[in-house]
Coordinates of C-alpha atoms in Angstrom, one line a residue:
Chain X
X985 CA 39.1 69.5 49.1
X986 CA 38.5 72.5 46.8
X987 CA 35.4 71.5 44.8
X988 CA 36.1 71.2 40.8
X989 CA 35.4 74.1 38.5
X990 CA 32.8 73.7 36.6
X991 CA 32.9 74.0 32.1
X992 CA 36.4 72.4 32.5
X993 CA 37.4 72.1 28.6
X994 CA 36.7 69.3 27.1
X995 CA 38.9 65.9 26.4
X996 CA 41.0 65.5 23.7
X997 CA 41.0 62.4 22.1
X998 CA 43.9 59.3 22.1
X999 CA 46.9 61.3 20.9
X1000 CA 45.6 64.6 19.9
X1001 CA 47.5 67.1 20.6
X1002 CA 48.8 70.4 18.8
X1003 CA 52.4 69.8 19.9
X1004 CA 54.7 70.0 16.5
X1005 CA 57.7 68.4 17.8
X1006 CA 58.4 64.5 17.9
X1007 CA 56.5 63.9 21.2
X1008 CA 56.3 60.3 20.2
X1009 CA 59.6 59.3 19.7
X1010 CA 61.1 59.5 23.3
X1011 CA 58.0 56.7 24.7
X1012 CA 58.5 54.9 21.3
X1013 CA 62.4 54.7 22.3
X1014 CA 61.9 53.7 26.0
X1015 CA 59.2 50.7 24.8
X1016 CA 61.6 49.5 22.1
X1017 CA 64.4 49.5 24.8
X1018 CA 62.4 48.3 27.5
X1019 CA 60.8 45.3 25.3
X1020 CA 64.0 44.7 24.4
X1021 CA 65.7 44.2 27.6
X1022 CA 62.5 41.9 28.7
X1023 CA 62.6 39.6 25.6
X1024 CA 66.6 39.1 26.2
X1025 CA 66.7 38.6 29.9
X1026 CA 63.7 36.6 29.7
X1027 CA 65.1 34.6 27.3
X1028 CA 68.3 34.6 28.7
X1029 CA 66.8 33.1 32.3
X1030 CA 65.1 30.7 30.9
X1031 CA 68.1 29.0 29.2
X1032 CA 69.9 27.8 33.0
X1033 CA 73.4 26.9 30.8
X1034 CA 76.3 28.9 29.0
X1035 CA 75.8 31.5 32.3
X1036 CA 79.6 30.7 33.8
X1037 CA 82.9 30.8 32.3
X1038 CA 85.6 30.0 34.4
X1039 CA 85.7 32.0 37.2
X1040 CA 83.0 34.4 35.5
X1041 CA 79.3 34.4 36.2
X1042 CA 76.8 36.3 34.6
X1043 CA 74.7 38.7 36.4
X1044 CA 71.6 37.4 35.7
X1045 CA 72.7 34.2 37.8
X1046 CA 74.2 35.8 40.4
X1047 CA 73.9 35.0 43.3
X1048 CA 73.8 31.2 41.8
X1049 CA 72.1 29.5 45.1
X1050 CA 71.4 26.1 43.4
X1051 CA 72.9 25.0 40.4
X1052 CA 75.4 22.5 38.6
X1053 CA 78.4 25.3 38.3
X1054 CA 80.8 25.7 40.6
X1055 CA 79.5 29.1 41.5
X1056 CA 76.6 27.4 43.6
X1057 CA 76.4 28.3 46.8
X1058 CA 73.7 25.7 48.4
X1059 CA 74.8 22.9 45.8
X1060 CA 72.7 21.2 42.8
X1061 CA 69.4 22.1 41.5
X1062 CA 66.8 21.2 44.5
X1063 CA 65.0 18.0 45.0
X1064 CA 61.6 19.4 46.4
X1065 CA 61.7 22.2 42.6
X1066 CA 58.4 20.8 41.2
X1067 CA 59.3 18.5 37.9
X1068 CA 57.0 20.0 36.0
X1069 CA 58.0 23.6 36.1
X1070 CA 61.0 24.2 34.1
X1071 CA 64.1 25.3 36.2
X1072 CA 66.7 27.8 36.0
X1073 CA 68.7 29.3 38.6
X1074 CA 68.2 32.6 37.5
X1075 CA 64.2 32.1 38.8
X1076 CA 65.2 32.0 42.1
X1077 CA 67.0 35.3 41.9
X1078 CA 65.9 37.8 39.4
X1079 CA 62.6 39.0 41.2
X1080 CA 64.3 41.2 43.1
X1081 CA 66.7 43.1 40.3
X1082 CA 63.9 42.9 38.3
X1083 CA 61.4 44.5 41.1
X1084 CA 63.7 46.9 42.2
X1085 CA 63.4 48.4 38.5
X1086 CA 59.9 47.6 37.8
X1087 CA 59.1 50.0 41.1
X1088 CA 62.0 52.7 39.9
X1089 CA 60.7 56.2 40.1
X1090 CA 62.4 56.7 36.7
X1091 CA 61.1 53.6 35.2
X1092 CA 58.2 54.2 36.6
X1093 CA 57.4 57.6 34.6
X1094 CA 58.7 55.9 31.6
X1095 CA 56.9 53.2 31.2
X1096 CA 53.4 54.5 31.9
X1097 CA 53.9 56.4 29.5
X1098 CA 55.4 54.1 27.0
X1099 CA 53.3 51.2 27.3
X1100 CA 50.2 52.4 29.1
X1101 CA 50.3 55.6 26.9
X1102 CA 49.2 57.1 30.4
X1103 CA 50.1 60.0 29.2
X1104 CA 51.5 59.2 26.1
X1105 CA 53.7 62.1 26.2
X1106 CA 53.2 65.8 27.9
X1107 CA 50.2 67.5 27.0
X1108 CA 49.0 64.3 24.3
X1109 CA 45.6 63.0 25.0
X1110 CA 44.7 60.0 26.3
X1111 CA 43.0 56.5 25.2
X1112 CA 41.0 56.5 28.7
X1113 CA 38.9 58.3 30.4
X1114 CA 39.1 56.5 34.1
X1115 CA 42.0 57.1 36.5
X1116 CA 43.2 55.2 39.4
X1117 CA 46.8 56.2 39.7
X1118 CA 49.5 54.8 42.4
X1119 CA 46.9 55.1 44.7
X1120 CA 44.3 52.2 44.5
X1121 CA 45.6 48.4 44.0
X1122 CA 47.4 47.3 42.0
X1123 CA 49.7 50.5 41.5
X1124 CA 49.2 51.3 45.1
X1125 CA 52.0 48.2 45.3
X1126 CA 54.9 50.5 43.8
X1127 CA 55.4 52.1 47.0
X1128 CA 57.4 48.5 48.2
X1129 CA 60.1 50.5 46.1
X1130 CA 62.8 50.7 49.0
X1131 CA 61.9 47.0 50.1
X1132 CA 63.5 46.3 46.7
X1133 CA 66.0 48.7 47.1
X1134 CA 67.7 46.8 50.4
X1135 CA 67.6 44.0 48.3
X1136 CA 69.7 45.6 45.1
X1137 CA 72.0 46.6 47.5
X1138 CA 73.0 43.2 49.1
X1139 CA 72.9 42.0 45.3
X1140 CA 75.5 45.0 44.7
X1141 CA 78.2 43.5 47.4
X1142 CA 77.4 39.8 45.7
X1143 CA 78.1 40.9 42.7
X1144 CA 81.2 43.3 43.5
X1145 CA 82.3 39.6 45.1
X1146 CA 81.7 37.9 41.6
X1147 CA 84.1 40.8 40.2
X1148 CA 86.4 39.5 42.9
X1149 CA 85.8 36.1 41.5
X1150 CA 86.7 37.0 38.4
X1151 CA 90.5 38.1 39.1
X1152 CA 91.7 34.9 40.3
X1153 CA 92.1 32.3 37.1
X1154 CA 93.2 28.6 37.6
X1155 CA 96.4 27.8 36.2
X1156 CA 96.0 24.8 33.9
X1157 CA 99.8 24.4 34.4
X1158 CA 99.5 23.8 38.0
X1159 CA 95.7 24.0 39.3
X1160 CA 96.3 26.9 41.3
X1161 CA 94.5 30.2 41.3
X1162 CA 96.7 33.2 40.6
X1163 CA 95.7 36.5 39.8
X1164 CA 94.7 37.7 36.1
X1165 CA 92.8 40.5 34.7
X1166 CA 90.5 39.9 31.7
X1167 CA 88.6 41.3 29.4
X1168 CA 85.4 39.3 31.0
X1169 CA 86.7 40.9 34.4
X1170 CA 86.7 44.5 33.4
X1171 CA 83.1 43.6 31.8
X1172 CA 81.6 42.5 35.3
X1173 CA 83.6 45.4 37.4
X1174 CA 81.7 48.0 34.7
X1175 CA 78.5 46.4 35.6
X1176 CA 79.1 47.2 39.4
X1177 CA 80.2 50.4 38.8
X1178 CA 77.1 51.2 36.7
X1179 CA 74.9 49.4 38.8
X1180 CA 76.4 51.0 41.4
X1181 CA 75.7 54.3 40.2
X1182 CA 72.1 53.7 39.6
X1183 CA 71.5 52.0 42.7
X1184 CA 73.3 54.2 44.5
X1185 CA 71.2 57.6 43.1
X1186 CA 67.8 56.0 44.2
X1187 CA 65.1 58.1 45.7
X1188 CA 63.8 56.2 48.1
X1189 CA 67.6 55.8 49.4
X1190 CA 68.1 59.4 49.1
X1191 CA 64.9 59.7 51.3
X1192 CA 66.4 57.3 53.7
X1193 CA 69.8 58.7 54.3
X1194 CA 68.6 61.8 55.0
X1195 CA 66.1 63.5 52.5
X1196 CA 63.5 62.5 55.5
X1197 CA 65.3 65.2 57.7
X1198 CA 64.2 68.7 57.6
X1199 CA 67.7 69.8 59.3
X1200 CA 70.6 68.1 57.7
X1201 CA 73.0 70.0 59.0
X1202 CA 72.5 68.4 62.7
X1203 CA 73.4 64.8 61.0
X1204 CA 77.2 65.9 59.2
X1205 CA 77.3 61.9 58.1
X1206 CA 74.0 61.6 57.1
X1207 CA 74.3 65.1 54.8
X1208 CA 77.2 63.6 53.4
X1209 CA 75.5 60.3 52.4
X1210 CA 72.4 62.7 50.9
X1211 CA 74.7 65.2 49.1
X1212 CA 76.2 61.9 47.5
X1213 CA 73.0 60.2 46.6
X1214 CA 71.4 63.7 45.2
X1215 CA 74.6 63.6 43.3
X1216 CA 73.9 60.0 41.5
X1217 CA 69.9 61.2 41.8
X1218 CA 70.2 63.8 39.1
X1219 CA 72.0 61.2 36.6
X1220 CA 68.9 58.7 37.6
X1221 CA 67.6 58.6 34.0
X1222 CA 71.3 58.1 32.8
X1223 CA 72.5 55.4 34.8
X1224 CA 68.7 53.3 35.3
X1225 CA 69.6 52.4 31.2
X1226 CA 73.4 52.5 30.8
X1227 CA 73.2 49.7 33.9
X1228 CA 70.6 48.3 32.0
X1229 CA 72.3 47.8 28.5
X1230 CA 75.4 46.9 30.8
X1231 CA 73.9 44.0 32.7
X1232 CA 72.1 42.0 29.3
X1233 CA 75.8 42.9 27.7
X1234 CA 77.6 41.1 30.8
X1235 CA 75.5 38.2 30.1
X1236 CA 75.5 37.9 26.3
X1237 CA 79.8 38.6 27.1
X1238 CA 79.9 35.5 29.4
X1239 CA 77.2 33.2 27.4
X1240 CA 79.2 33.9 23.9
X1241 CA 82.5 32.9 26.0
X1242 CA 80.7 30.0 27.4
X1243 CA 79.6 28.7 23.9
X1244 CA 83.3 29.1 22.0
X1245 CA 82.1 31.8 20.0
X1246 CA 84.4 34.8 21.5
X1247 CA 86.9 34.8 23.2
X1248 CA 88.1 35.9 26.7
X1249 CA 91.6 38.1 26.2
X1250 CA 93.4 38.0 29.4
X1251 CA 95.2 41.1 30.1
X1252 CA 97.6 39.8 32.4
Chain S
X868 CA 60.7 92.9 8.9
X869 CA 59.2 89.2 8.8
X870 CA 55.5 88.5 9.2
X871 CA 54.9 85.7 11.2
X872 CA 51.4 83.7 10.8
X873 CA 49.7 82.7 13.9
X874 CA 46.5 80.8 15.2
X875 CA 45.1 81.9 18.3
X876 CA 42.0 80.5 19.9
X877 CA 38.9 82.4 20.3
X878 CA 35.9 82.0 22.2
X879 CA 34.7 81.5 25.6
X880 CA 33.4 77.8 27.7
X881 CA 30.2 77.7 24.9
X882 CA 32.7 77.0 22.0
X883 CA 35.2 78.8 19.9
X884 CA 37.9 78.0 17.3
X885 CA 40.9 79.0 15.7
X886 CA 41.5 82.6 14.3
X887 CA 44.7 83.6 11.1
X888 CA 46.2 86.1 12.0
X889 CA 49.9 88.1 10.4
X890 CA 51.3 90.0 12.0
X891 CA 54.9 91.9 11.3
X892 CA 57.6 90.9 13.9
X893 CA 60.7 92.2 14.9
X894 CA 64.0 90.8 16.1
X895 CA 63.5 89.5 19.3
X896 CA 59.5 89.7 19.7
X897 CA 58.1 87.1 22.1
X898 CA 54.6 85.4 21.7
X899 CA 53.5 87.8 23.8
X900 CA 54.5 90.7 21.6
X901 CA 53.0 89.3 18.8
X902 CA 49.9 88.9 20.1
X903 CA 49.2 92.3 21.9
X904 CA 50.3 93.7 18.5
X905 CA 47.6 91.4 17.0
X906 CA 45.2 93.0 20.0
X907 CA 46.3 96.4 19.2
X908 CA 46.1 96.3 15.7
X909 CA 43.5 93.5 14.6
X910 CA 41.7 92.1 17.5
X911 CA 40.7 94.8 19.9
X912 CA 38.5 92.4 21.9
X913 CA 40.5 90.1 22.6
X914 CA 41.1 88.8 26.0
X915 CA 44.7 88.0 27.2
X916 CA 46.1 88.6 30.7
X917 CA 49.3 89.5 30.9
X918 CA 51.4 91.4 33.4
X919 CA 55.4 91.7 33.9
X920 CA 56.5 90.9 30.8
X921 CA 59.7 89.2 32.3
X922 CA 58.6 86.0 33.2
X923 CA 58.0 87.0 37.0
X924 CA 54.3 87.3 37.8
X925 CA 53.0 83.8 35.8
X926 CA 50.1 86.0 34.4
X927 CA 50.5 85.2 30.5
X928 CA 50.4 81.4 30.4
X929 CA 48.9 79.7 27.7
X930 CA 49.6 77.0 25.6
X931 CA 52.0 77.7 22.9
X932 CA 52.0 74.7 19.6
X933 CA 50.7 72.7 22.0
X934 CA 52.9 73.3 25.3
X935 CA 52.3 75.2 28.1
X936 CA 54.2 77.8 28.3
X937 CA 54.9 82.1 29.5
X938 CA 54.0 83.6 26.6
X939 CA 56.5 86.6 27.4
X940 CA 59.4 84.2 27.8
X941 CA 58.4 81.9 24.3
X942 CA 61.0 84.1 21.4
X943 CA 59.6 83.8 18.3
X944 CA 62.7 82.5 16.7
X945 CA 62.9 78.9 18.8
X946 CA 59.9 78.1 17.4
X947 CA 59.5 76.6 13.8
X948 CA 59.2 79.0 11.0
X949 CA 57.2 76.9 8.6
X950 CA 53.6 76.4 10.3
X951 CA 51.4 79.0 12.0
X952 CA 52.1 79.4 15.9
X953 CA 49.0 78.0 18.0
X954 CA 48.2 79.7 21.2
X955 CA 45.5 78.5 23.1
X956 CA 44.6 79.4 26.8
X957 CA 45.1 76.6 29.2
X958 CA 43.5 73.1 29.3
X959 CA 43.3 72.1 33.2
X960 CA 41.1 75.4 33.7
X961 CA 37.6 76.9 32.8
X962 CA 37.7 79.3 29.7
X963 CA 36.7 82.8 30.7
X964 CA 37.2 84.1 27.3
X965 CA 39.8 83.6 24.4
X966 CA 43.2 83.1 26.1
X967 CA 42.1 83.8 29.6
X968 CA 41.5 81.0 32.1
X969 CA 39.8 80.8 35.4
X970 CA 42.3 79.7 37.8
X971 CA 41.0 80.6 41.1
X972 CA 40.3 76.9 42.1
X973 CA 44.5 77.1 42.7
X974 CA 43.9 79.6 45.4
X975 CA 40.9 77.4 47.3
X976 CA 43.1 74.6 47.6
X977 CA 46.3 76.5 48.6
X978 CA 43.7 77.3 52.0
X979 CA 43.3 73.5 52.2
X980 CA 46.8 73.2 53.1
X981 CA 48.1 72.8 56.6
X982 CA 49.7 76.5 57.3
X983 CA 53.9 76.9 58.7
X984 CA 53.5 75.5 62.5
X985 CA 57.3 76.7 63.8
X986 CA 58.5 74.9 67.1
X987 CA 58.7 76.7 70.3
X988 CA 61.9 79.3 69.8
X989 CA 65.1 77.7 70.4
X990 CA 66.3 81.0 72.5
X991 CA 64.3 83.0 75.6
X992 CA 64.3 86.0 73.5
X993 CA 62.1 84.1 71.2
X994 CA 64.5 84.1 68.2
X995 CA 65.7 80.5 66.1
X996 CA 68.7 79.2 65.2
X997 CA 68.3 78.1 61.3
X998 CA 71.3 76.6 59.2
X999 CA 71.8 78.4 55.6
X1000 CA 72.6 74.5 54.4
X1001 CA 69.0 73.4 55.5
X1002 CA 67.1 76.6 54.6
X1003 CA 68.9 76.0 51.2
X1004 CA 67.2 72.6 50.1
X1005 CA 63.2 74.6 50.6
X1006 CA 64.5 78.1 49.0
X1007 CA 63.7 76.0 45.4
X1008 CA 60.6 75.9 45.9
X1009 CA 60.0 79.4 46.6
X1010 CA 61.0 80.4 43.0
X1011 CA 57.8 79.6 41.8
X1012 CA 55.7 81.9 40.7
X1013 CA 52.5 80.2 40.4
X1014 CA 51.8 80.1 36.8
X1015 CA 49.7 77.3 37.1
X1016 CA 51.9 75.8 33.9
X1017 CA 52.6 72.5 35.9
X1018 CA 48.7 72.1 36.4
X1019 CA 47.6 72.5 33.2
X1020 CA 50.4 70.1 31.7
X1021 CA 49.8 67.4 34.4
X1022 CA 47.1 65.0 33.2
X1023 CA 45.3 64.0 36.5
X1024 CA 44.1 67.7 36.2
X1025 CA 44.3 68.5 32.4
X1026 CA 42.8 64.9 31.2
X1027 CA 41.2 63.1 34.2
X1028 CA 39.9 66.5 35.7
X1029 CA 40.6 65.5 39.2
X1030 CA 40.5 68.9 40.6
X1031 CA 38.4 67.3 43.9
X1032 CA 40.7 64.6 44.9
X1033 CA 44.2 65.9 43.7
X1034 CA 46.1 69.5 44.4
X1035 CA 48.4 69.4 41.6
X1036 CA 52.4 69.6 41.2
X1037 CA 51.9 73.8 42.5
X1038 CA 50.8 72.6 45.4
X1039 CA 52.9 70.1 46.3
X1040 CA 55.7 72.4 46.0
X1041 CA 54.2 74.4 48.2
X1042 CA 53.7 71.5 50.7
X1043 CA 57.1 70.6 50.3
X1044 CA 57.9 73.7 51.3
X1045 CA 56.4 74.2 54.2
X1046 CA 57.1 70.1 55.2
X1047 CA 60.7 70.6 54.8
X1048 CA 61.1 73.4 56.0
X1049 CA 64.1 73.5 59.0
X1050 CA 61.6 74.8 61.7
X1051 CA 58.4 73.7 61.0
X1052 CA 56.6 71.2 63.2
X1053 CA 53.4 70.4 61.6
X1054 CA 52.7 66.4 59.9
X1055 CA 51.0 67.0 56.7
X1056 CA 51.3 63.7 55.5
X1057 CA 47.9 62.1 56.2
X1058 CA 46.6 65.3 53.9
X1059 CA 48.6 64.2 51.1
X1060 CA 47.9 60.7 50.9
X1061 CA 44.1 61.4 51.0
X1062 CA 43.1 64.7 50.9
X1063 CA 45.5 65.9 48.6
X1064 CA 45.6 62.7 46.4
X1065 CA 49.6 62.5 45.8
X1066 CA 49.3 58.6 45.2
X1067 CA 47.1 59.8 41.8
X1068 CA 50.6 61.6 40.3
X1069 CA 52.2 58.8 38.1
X1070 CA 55.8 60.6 38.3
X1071 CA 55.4 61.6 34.4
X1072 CA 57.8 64.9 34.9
X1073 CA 55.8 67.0 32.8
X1074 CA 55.4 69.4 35.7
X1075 CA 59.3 69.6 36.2
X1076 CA 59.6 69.9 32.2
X1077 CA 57.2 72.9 31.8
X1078 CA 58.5 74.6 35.2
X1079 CA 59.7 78.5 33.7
X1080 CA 61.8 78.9 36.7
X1081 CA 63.2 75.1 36.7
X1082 CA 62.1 74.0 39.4
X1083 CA 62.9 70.6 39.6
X1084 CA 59.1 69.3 41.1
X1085 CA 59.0 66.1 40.9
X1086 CA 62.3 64.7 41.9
X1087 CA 62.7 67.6 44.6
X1088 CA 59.5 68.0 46.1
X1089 CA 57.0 65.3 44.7
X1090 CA 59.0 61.8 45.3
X1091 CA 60.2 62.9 48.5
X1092 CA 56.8 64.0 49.8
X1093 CA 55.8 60.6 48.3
X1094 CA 58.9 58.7 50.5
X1095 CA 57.1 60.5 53.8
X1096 CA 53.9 59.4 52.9
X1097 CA 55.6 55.4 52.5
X1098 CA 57.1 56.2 56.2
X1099 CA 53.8 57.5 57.4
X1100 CA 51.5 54.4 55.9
X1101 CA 53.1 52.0 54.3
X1102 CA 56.6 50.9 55.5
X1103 CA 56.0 49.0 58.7
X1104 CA 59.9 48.9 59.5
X1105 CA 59.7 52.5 59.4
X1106 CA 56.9 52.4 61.9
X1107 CA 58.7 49.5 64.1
X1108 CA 61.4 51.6 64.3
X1109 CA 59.6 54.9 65.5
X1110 CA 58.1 52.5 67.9
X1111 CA 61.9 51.3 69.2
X1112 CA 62.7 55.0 69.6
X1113 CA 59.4 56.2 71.2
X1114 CA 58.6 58.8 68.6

């Protein structure tokens, strides 16, 4: 490696800078948004009722693997779940949403910035002078990113299944399912399609369908699936929060149905 | 005419500080403008490199209120009329003198890099076949002009000064380029991950932000050179199934 030049100017200090504009208020934004989203969801986990309604089931539940709804899959909450620890089935499955974001290139950026002030925004100083980067533990971990990634996909068919949940409606006339469309059912299919969307424009998925190829044009599907994904991939920023506000709004939808206070129009 | 007030930085790597200056500007006068006025008329010895004067040869690059930034391509009228303009010459380099930086570290690590290796010619006369689609993808990253704006705004260089363990957003375009290039046959991906330190970028797009020619750095060249380097060391399906295929 080139050796470093020497009289490099010095430091500036925690947030000096001669930038004139509002440098601040984009991490500010991102660290009330993201704090936000964490208090909620956490919140929101920890609670293990109001998350079904009907046919509905919130996101943060899905896919519900034990549990007292009729959503579970593998039946009641487990015997061998330790008493002590509280329970919830949302514990069992939000790791992996929740990693596959935590690891986001995007969020990445954003949040090292916004809460490790690391920068705190281009060309602002910084509060430390030592440097380890995504390349010493524990940051060195954030290249599992596309581990995540085959996980938010399989959760993407579950939950495009819970949308397909959500048309059929039981009849309190005759205890039959027939088909409906409400307002809860366009709520969950937007939270697909947005999830979808960011999902969908990941990097490390672009990378994988072909962005690791240096000629494209000898793969015509694989081009296809990359000229998709770059597609999504330039909206990344867009879709990582409007799938974000989308999700912790599906659940407050179904939780405020489940608890009486609104509710659930059916279109047809 | 309107007189514009500016603050330009003066000095060399013992010290220096801020100098007023007004100068008279015209319609459509860049930084750049402005200041060689100031040199012609007020400062004669001061030091500025400059060049093209169309944003083409990356000569003039300081740091405009704070930003890097070409001075020929900053207008004076996008900028805020109501405090002095700052220019300052760049952070992530040595100060020669005034606005002029030494930046020929950027050319001893561009000879660190692992050179174009093409594979053996695809026809006897020893020509290759190359699609437009695939040669399309690298031609981005032969816009740049090597200004040296996205390694002075990046703050492994500019705050951590890690000029000996990391090459810098410049020069991982340039990697990219040559990685992805359609006929090119060399693996440069042990390099990055240690030599050229790309786990030390945290993915802060200030690179991509500051690029004059809008390059988009990090999404284009800097996450999927970090994607290779996750295939290369630390995604043992990837491995298993280079294994499966005998590559």
């Amino acid at each position: 490696m080139a050796s470093a030049p020497t009289a490099l100017p010095v430091r500036r200090s925690f947030g000096e800078t001669m930038r004139r504009d509002a440098w601040w208020l984009q991490p500010a934004v991102v660290f009330l948004g993201l704090s936000a989203f964490i208090v909620y969801s956490t919140w929101a986990a920890f609670q293990g009722e109001h998350y079904t309604f009907g046919n509905y089931l919130s996101p943060f539940y899905s896919p519900e693997l034990f549990g007292d709804s009729g959503h579970a899959l593998l039946g009641p909450k487990p015997s061998w779940w330790f008493s002590w620890l509280p329970w919830s089935p949302a514990f069992l499955i939000l790791w992996a949403p929740g990693g596959f974001r935590l690891t986001c290139y995007y969020y990445r950026g954003a949040y090292y910035k916004a809460f490790w002030a690391d920068p705190p925004s281009c060309a602002v100083g910084e509060p430390r002078k030592s440097y380890l980067g995504e390349r010493h533990f524990p940051l060195i971990l954030q290249n599992v990113h596309r581990f995540f990634l085959y996980f938010a996909l399989i959760f993407l068919l579950i939950l495009s299944y819970d949308v397909w949940r959500a048309l059929w409606f039981v009849d309190p006339n005759t205890g039959e399912e027939v088909l409906g469309l409400g307002v809860g059912t366009l709520v969950l299919a937007m939270n697909v399609v947005l999830l979808g969307s960011y999902t969908l424009g990941c990097h490390s998925l672009r990378h994988l369908v072909g962005g690791r190829l240096n000629q494209l044009s000898r793969k015509p599907v694989q081009k296809s699936a990359y000229s998709c994904v770059t597609c999504l991939n330039k909206r990344h920023m867009m879709f990582a929060w409007m799938s974000l506000f989308w999700v912790g709004f599906s659940d407050v939808y179904v939780r405020l149905v489940s608890m009486g206070v609104w509710t659930d129009w059916r279109l047809f | 005419m309107k007189t514009a007030a500016f603050k330009i930085w003066r000095g060399d790597a013992s010290g220096g500080a801020f100098q007023d200056f007004q100068v008279d500007v015209k319609p459509g006068y860049v930084v750049l403008d402005a200041v060689r006025k100031i040199q012609a008329d007020e400062a004669h010895d001061m030091a500025v490199r400059w060049n093209c004067k169309a944003g083409r040869c990356g000569s003039c690059s300081a740091e405009v209120n704070g930003m890097p930034r070409l001075m020929c391509m900053t207008k004076l009228h996008d900028l805020p009329e109501d405090q002095p303009i700052t220019v300052e010459p760049l952070k992530a380099f040595p100060i020669v003198r005034d606005l002029v930086t030494d930046v020929s570290w950027n050319y001893e690590v561009k000879k660190r890099i692992k050179p174009f290796k093409p594979r053996a010619p695809d026809h006897e006369d020893g020509t290759w076949e190359m699609h437009q689609e695939d040669v399309d993808r690298v031609m981005e990253f032969r816009k740049c002009i090597e200004c040296f704006l996205c390694q002075d705004v990046c703050h492994v260089l500019r705050d951590h000064h890690k000029h000996e363990d990391f090459i810098g957003p410049r020069f991982f375009v340039y990697a990219a380029a040559l990685e992805m290039h359609p006929l090119d046959e060399e693996d440069r991906r042990d390099d990055l991950r240690q030599e050229h330190g790309i786990g030390y970028c945290n993915i802060t797009k200030c690179c991509t932000k500051v690029c004059p020619e809008g390059i988009t750095i990090t999404d284009n060249a800097i996450i999927p050179l970090k994607e290779r380097v996750v295939d290369r060391a630390y995604d043992p399906l990837a491995k298993l199934v280079q294994l499966v295929r005998g590559k």
